Coordinates of N, CA and C and ligand atoms in Angstrom, one line a residue:
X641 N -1.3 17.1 -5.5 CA -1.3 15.6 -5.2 C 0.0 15.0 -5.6
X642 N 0.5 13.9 -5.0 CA 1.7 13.3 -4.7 C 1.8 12.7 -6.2
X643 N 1.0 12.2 -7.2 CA 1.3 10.8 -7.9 C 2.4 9.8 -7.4
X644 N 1.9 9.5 -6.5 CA 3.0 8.8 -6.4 C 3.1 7.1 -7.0
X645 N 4.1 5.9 -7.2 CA 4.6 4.8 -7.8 C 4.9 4.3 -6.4
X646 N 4.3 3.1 -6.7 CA 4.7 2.3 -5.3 C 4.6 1.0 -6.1
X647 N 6.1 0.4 -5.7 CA 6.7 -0.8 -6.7 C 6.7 -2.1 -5.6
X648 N 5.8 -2.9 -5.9 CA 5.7 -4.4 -5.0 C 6.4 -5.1 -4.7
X649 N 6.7 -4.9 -4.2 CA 8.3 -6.1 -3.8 C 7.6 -7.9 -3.7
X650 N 6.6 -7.7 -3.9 CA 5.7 -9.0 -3.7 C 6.2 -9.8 -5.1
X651 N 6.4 -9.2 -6.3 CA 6.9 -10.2 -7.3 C 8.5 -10.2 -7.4
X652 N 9.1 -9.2 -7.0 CA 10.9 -9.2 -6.8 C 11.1 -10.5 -6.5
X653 N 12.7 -10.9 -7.3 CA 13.7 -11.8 -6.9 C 14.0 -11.9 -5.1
X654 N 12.7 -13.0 -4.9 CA 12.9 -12.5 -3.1 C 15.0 -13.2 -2.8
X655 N 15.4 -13.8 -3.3 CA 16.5 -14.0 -3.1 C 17.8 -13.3 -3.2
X656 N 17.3 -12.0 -3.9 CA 18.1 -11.0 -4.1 C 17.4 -9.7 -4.1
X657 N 16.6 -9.7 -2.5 CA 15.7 -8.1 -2.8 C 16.6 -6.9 -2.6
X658 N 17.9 -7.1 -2.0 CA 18.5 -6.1 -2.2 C 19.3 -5.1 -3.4
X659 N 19.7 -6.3 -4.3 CA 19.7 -5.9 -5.6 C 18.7 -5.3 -6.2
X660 N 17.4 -5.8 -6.1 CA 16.2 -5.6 -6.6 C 15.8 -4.1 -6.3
X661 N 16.3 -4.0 -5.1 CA 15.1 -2.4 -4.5 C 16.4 -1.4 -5.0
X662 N 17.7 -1.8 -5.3 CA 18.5 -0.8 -5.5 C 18.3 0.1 -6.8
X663 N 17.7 -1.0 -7.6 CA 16.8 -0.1 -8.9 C 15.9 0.8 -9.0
X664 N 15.6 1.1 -7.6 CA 14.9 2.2 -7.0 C 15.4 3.2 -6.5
X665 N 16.3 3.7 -6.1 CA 17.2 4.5 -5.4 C 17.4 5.7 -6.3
X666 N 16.8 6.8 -5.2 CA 16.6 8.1 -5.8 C 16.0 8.5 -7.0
X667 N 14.8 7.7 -6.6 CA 13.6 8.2 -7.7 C 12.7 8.6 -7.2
X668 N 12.1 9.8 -7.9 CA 11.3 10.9 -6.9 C 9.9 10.3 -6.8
X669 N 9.0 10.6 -5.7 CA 7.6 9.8 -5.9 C 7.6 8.7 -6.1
X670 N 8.6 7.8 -5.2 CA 8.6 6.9 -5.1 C 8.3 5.8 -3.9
X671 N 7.4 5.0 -3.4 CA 7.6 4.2 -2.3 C 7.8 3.1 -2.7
X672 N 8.5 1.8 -1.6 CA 8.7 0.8 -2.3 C 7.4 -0.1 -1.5
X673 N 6.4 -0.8 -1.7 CA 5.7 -1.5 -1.4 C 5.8 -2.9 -1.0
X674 N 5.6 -3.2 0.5 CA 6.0 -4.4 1.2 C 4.6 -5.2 1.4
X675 N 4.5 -6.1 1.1 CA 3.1 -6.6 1.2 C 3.4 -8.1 2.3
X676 N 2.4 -7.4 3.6 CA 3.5 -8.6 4.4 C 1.7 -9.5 4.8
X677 N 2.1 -10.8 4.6 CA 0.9 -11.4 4.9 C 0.7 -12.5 5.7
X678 N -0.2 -13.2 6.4 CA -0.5 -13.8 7.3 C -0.2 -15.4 7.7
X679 N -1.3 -15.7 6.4 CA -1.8 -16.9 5.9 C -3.2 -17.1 6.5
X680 N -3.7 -16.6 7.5 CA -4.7 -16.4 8.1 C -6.2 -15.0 7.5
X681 N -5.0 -14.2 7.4 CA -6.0 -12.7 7.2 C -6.1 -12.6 5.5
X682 N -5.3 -13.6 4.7 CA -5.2 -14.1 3.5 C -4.6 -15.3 3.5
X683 N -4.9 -16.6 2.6 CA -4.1 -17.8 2.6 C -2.6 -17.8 2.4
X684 N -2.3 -16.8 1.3 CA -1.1 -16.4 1.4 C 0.1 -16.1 2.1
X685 N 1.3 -16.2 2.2 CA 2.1 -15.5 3.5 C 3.7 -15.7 2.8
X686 N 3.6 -14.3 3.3 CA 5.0 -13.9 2.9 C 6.5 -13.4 4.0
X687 N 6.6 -12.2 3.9 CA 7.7 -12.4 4.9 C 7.1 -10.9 6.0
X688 N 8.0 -11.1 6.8 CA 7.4 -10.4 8.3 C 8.2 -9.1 9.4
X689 N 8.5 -9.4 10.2 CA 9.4 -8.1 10.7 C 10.8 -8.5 10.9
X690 N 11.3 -9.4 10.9 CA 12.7 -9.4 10.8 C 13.6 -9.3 9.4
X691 N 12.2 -9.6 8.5 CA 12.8 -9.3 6.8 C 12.9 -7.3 6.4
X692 N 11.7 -7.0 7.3 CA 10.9 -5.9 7.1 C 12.5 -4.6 7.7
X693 N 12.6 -5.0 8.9 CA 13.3 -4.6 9.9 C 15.1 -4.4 8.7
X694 N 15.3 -5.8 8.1 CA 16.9 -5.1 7.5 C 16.7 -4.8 6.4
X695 N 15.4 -4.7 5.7 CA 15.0 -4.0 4.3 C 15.2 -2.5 4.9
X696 N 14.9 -2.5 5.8 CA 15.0 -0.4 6.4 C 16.2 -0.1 6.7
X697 N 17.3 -1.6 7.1 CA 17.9 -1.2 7.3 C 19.1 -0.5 6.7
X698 N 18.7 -1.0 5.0 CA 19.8 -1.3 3.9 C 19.2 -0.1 3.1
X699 N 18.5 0.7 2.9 CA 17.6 1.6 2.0 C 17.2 2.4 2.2
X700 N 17.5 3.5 1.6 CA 16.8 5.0 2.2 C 15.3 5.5 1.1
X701 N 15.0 4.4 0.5 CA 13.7 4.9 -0.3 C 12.6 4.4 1.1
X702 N 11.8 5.4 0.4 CA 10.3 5.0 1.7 C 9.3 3.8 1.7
X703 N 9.5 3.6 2.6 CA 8.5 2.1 2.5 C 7.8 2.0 3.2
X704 N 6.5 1.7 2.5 CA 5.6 1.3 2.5 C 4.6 0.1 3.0
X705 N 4.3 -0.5 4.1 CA 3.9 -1.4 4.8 C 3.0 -1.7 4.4
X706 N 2.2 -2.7 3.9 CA 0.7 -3.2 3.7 C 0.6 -4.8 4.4
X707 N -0.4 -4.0 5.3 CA -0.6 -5.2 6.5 C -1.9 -6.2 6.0
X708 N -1.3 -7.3 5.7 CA -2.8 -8.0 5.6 C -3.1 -9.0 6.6
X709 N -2.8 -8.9 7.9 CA -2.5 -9.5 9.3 C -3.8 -9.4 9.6
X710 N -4.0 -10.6 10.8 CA -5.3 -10.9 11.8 C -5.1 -10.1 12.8
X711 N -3.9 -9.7 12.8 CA -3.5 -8.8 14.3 C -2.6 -7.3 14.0
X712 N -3.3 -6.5 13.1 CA -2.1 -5.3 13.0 C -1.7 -4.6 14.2
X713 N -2.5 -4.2 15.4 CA -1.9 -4.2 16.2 C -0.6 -4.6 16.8
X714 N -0.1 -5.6 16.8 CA 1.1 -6.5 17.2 C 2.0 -6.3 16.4
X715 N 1.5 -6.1 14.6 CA 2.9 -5.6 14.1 C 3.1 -4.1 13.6
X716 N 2.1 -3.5 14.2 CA 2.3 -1.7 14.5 C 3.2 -1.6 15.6
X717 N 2.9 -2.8 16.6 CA 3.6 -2.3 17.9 C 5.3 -2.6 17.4
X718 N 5.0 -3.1 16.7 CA 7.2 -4.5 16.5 C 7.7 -3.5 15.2
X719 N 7.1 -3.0 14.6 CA 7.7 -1.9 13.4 C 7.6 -0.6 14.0
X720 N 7.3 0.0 15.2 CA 7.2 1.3 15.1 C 8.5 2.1 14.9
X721 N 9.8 1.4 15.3 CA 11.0 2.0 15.3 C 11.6 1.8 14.0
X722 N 11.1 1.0 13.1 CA 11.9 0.6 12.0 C 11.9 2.0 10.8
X723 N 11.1 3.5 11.0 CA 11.4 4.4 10.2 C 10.3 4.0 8.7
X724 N 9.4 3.4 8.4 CA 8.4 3.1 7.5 C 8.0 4.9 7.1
X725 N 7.5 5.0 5.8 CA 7.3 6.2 5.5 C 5.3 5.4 5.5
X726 N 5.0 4.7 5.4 CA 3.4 4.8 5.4 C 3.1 3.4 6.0
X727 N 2.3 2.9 7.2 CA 2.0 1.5 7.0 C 0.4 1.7 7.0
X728 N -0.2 0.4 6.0 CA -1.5 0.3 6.0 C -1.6 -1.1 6.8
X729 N -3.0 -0.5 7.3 CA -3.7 -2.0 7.9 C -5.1 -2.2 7.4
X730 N -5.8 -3.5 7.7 CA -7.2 -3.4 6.5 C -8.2 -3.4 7.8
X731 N -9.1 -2.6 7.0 CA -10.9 -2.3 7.4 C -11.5 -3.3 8.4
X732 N -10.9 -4.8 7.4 CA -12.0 -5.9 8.1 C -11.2 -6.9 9.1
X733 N -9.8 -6.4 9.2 CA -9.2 -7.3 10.4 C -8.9 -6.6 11.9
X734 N -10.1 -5.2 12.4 CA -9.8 -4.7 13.9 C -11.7 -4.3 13.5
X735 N -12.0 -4.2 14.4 CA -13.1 -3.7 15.0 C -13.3 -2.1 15.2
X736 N -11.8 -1.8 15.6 CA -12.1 -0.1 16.1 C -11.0 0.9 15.4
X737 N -10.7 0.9 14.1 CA -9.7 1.4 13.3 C -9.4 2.9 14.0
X738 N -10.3 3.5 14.2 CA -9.9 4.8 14.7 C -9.3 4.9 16.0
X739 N -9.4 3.7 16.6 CA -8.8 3.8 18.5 C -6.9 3.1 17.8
X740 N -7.0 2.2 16.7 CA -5.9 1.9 16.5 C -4.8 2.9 15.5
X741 N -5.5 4.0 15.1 CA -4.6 4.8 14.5 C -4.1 5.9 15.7
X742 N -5.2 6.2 16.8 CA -5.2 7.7 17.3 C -3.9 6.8 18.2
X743 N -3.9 5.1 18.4 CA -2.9 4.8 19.5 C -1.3 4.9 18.8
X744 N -0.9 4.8 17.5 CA 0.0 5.1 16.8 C 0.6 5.8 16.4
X745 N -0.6 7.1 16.7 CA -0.6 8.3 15.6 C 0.7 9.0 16.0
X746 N 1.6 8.7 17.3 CA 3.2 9.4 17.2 C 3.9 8.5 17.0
X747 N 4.0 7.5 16.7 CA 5.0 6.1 16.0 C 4.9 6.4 14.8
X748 N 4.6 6.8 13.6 CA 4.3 6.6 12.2 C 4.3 7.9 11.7
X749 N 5.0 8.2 10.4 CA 4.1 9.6 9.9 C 3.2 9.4 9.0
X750 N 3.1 8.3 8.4 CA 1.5 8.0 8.0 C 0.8 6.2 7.9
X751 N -0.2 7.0 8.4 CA -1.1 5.5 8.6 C -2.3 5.2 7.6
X752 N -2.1 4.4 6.9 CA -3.3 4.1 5.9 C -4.5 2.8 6.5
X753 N -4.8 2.9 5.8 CA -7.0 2.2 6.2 C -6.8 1.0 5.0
X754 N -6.8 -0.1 4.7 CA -7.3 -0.9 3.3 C -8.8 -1.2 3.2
X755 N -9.5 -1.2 2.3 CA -10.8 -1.9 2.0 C -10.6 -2.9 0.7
X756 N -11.4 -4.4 1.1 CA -11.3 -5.0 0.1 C -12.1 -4.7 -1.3
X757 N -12.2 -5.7 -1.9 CA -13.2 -5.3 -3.0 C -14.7 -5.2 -2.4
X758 N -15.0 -6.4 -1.7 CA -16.3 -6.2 -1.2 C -16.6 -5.4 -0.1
X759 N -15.7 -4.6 0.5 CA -16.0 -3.6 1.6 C -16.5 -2.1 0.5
X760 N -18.0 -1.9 1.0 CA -17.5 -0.5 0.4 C -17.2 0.6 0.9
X761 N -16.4 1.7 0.9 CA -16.4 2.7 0.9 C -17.4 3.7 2.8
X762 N -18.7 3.4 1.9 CA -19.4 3.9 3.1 C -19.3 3.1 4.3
X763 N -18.3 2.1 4.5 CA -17.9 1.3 6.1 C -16.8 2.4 6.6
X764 N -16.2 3.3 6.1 CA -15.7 4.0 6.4 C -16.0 5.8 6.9
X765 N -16.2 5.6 8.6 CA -16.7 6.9 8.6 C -16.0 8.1 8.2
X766 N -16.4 9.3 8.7 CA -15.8 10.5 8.2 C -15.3 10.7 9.6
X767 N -15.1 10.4 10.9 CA -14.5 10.7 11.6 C -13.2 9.7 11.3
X768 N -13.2 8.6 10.7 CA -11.9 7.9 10.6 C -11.4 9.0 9.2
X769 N -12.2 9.1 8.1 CA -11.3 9.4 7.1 C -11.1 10.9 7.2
X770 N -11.1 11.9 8.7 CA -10.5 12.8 8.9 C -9.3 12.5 8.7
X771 N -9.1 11.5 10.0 CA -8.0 11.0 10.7 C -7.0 10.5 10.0
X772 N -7.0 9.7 8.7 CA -6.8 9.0 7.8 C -5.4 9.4 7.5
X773 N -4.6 8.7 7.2 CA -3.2 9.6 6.5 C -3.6 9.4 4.2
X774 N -4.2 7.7 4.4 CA -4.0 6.8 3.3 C -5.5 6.3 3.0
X775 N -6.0 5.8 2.3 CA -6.8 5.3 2.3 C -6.4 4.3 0.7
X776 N -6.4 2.9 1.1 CA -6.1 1.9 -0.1 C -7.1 1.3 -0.5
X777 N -7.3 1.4 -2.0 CA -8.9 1.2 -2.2 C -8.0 -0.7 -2.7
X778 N -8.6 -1.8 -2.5 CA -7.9 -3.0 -3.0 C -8.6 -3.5 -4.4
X779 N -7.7 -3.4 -5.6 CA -8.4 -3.9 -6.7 C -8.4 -5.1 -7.2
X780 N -7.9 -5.5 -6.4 CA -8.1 -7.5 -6.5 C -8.3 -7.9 -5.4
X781 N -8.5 -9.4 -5.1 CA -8.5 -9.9 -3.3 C -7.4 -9.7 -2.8
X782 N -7.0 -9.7 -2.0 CA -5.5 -9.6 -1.4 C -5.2 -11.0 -1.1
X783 N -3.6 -11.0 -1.7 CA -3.6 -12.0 -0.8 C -2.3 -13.0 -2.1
X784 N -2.4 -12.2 -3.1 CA -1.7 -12.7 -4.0 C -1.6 -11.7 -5.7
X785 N -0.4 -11.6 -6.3 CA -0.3 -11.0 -7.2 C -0.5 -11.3 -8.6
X786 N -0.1 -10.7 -9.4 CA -0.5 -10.7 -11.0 C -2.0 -11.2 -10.7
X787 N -3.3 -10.7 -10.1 CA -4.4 -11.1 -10.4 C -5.2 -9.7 -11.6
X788 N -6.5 -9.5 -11.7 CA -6.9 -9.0 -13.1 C -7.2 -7.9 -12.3
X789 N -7.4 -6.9 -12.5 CA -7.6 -5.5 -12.0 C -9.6 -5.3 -12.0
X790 N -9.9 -5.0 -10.4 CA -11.4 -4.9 -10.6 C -12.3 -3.4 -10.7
X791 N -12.8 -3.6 -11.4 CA -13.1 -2.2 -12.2 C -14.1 -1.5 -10.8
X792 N -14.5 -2.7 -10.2 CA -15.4 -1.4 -9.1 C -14.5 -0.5 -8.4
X793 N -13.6 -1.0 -8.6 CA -12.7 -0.1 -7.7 C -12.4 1.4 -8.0
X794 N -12.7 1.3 -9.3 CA -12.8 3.5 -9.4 C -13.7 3.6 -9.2
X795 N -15.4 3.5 -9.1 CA -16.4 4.4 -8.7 C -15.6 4.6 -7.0
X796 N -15.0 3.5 -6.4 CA -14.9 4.0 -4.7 C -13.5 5.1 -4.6
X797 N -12.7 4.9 -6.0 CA -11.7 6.3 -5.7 C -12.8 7.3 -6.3
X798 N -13.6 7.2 -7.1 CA -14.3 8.9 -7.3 C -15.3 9.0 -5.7
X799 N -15.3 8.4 -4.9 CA -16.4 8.5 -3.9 C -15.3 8.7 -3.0
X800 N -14.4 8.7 -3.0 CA -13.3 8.9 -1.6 C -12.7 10.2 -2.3
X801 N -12.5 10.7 -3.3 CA -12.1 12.2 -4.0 C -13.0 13.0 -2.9
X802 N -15.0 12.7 -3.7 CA -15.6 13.5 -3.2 C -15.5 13.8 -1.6
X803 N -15.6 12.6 -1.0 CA -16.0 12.3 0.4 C -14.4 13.6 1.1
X804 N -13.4 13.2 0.2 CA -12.3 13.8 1.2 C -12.6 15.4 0.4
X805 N -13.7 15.7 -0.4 CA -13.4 17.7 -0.6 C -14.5 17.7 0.5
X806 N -15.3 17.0 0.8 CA -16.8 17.4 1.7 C -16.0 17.9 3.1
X807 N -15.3 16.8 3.4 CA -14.5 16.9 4.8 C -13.6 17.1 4.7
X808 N -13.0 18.4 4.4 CA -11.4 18.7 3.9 C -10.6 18.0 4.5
X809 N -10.3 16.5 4.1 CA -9.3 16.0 4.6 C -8.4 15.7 3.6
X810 N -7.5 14.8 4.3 CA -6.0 15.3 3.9 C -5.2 13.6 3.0
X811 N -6.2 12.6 3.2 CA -5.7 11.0 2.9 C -5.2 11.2 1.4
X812 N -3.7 10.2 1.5 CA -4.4 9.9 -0.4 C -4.7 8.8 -0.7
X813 N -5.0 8.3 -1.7 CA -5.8 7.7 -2.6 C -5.1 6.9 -3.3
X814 N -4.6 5.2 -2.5 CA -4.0 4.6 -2.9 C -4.7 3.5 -3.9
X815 N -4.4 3.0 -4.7 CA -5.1 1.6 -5.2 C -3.8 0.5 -5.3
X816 N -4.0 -0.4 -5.4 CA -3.3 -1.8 -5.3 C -4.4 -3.1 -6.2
X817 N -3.3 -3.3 -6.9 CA -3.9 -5.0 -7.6 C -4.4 -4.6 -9.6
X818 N -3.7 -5.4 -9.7 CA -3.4 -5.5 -11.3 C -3.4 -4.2 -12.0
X819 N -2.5 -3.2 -11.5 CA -2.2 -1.9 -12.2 C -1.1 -2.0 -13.2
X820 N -1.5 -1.6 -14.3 CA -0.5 -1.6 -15.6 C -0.8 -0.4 -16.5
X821 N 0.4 -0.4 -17.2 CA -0.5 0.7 -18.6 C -1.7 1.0 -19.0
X822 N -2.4 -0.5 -18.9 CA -3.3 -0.6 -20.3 C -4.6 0.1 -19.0
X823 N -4.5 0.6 -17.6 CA -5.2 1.0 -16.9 C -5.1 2.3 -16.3
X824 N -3.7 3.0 -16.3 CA -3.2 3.7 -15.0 C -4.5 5.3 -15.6
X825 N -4.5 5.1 -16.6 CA -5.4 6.7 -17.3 C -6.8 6.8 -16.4
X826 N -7.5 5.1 -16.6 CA -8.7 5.2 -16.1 C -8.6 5.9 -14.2
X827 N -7.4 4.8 -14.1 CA -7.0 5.0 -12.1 C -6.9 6.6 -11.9
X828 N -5.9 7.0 -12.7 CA -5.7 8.5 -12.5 C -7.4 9.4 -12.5
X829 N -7.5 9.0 -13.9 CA -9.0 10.0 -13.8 C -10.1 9.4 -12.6
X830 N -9.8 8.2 -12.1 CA -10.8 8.0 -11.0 C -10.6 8.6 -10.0
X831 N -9.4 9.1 -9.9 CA -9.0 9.9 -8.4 C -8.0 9.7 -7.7
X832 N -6.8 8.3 -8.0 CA -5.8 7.2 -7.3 C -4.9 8.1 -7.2
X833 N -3.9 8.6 -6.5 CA -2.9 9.3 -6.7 C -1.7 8.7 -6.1
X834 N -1.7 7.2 -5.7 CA -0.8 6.4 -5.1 C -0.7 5.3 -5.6
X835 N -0.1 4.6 -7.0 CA -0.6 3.3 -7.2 C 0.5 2.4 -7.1
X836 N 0.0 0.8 -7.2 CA 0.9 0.1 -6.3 C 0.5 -1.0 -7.5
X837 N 2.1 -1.3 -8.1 CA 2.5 -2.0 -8.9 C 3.3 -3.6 -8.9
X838 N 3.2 -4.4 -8.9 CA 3.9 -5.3 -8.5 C 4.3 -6.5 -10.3
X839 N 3.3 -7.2 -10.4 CA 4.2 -7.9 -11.7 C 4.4 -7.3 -12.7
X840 N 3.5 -6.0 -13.1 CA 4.1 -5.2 -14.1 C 5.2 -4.4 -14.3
X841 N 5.7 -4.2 -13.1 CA 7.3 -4.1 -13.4 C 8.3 -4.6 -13.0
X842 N 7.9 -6.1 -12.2 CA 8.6 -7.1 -12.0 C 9.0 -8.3 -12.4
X843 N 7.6 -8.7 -13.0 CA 8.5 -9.2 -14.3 C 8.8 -8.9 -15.8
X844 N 9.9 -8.3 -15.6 CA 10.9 -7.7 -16.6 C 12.0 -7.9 -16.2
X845 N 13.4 -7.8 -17.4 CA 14.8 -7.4 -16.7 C 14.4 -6.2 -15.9
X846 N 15.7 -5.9 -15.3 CA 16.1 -4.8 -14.2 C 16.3 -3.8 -15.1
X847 N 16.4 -4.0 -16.3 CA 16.9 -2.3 -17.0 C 15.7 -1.7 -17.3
X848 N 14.1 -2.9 -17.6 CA 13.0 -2.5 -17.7 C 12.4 -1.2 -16.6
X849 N 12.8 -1.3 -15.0 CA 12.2 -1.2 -14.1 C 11.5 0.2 -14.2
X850 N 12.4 0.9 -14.7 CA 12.2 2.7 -13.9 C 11.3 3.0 -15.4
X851 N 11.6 2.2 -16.3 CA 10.3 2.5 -17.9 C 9.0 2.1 -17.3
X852 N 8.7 1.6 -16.7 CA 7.3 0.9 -16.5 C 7.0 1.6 -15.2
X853 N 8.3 2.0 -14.2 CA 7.2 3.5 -13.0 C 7.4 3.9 -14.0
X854 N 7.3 4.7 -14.7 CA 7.4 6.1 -15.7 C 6.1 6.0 -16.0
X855 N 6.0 4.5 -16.9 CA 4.6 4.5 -17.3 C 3.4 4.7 -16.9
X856 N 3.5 4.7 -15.1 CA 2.6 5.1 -14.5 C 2.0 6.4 -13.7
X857 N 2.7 7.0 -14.2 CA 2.9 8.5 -13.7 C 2.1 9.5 -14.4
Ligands
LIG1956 C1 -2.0 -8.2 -3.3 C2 -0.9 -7.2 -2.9 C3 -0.4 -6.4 -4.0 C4 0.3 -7.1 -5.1 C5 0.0 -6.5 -6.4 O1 -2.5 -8.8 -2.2 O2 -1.5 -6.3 -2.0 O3 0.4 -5.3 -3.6 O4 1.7 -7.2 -5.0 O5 0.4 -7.3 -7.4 P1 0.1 -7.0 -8.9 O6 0.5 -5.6 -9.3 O7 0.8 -8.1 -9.7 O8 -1.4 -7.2 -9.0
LIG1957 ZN1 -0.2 -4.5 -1.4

């Protein structure tokens, strides 16, 4: 399994994200985490495909899309050329998740699923989590950062472990929302092998950055 560190660009110096993501450059298992949002599919909203578009264009670390949109469709179609190493879209904003991956599935080399806190797990068939590249379990509401980390969220990575040995499939096992130290042991032994960090290693100096991924590995 990947362990991989996926660093939120949702708490970065948005005025200087170029500086910011450069403290990432050529660090192994590493994605950088774009959290792009609505205001609609969360109250929240951040930035979108033309910020998205010269972040790819300036960086060769992999990034990571997390769609919290009313309409992923629309911005699967407007990012497919931008070179993204994973984009997720959530459970509860399409109707037919598996007609919208199988329509992408040669635009992307991987496509993740989100579930919120209150979605559980079994909303997700086993014909989608064949298909699945990702599966993001969400440990807080979406929609905004530094919130408290929700503990249901490891029984659904030990139930997405099992579910993916039943159906040998291939997803990993992302979590997102208040991941830090004082948790990453419980996440790990729950089964997460992709976690996604945003104020805990953002807000710090820049010399903090690559000590705090470390820490989560
Ligand atoms: C929340 C976002 C997260 C957020 C995590 O909706 O999806 O990616 O940046 O922030 P922290 O790590 O501060 O909870
Ligand atoms: Zn996110």
């Amino acid at each position: 399994m990947s362990n991989l560190v996926s660093p939120s660009i949702l708490s970065c110096d948005f005025l200087n994200i170029e500086t910011e993501i450069k403290h990432f450059n050529n660090v192994e298992n590493l994605w950088l985490h774009l959290d792009i949002m609505d205001g609609h599919f969360v109250p929240n909203l951040t930035f979108g495909i033309p910020i998205i578009e010269q972040i790819c264009k300036k960086t060769n670390i992999p990034l990571d899309a997390h769609l919290m949109v009313l309409n992923p469709e629309f911005h699967m179609e407007e990012m497919k050329e931008f070179g993204l190493e994973n984009i997720t879209f959530h459970f509860e904003a399409t109707n037919d998740p598996l007609k919208l991956i199988k329509k992408f599935r040669g635009s992307y080399k991987s496509i993740g699923i989100s579930i919120k806190p209150n979605t559980p797990t079994s909303s997700l068939s086993d014909e989608l989590l064949k298909e699945v590249d990702l599966v993001l379990v969400m440990s807080v509401e979406p929609g905004f950062g530094g919130q408290s980390f929700m503990e249901n969220s490891l029984e659904k990575c030990q139930l997405l472990v099992e579910k993916r040995q039943e159906l040998s499939a291939h997803f990993q096992i992302q979590i997102d929302g208040g991941i830090s130290d004082k948790n990453v042991k419980i996440v790990r032994d729950a089964g997460a092998d992709n976690l996604v960090a945003g104020s805990y290693i953002f807000k710090n100096s820049p010399s903090e950055y690559l000590n705090k991924v470390n820490s989560l590995r």
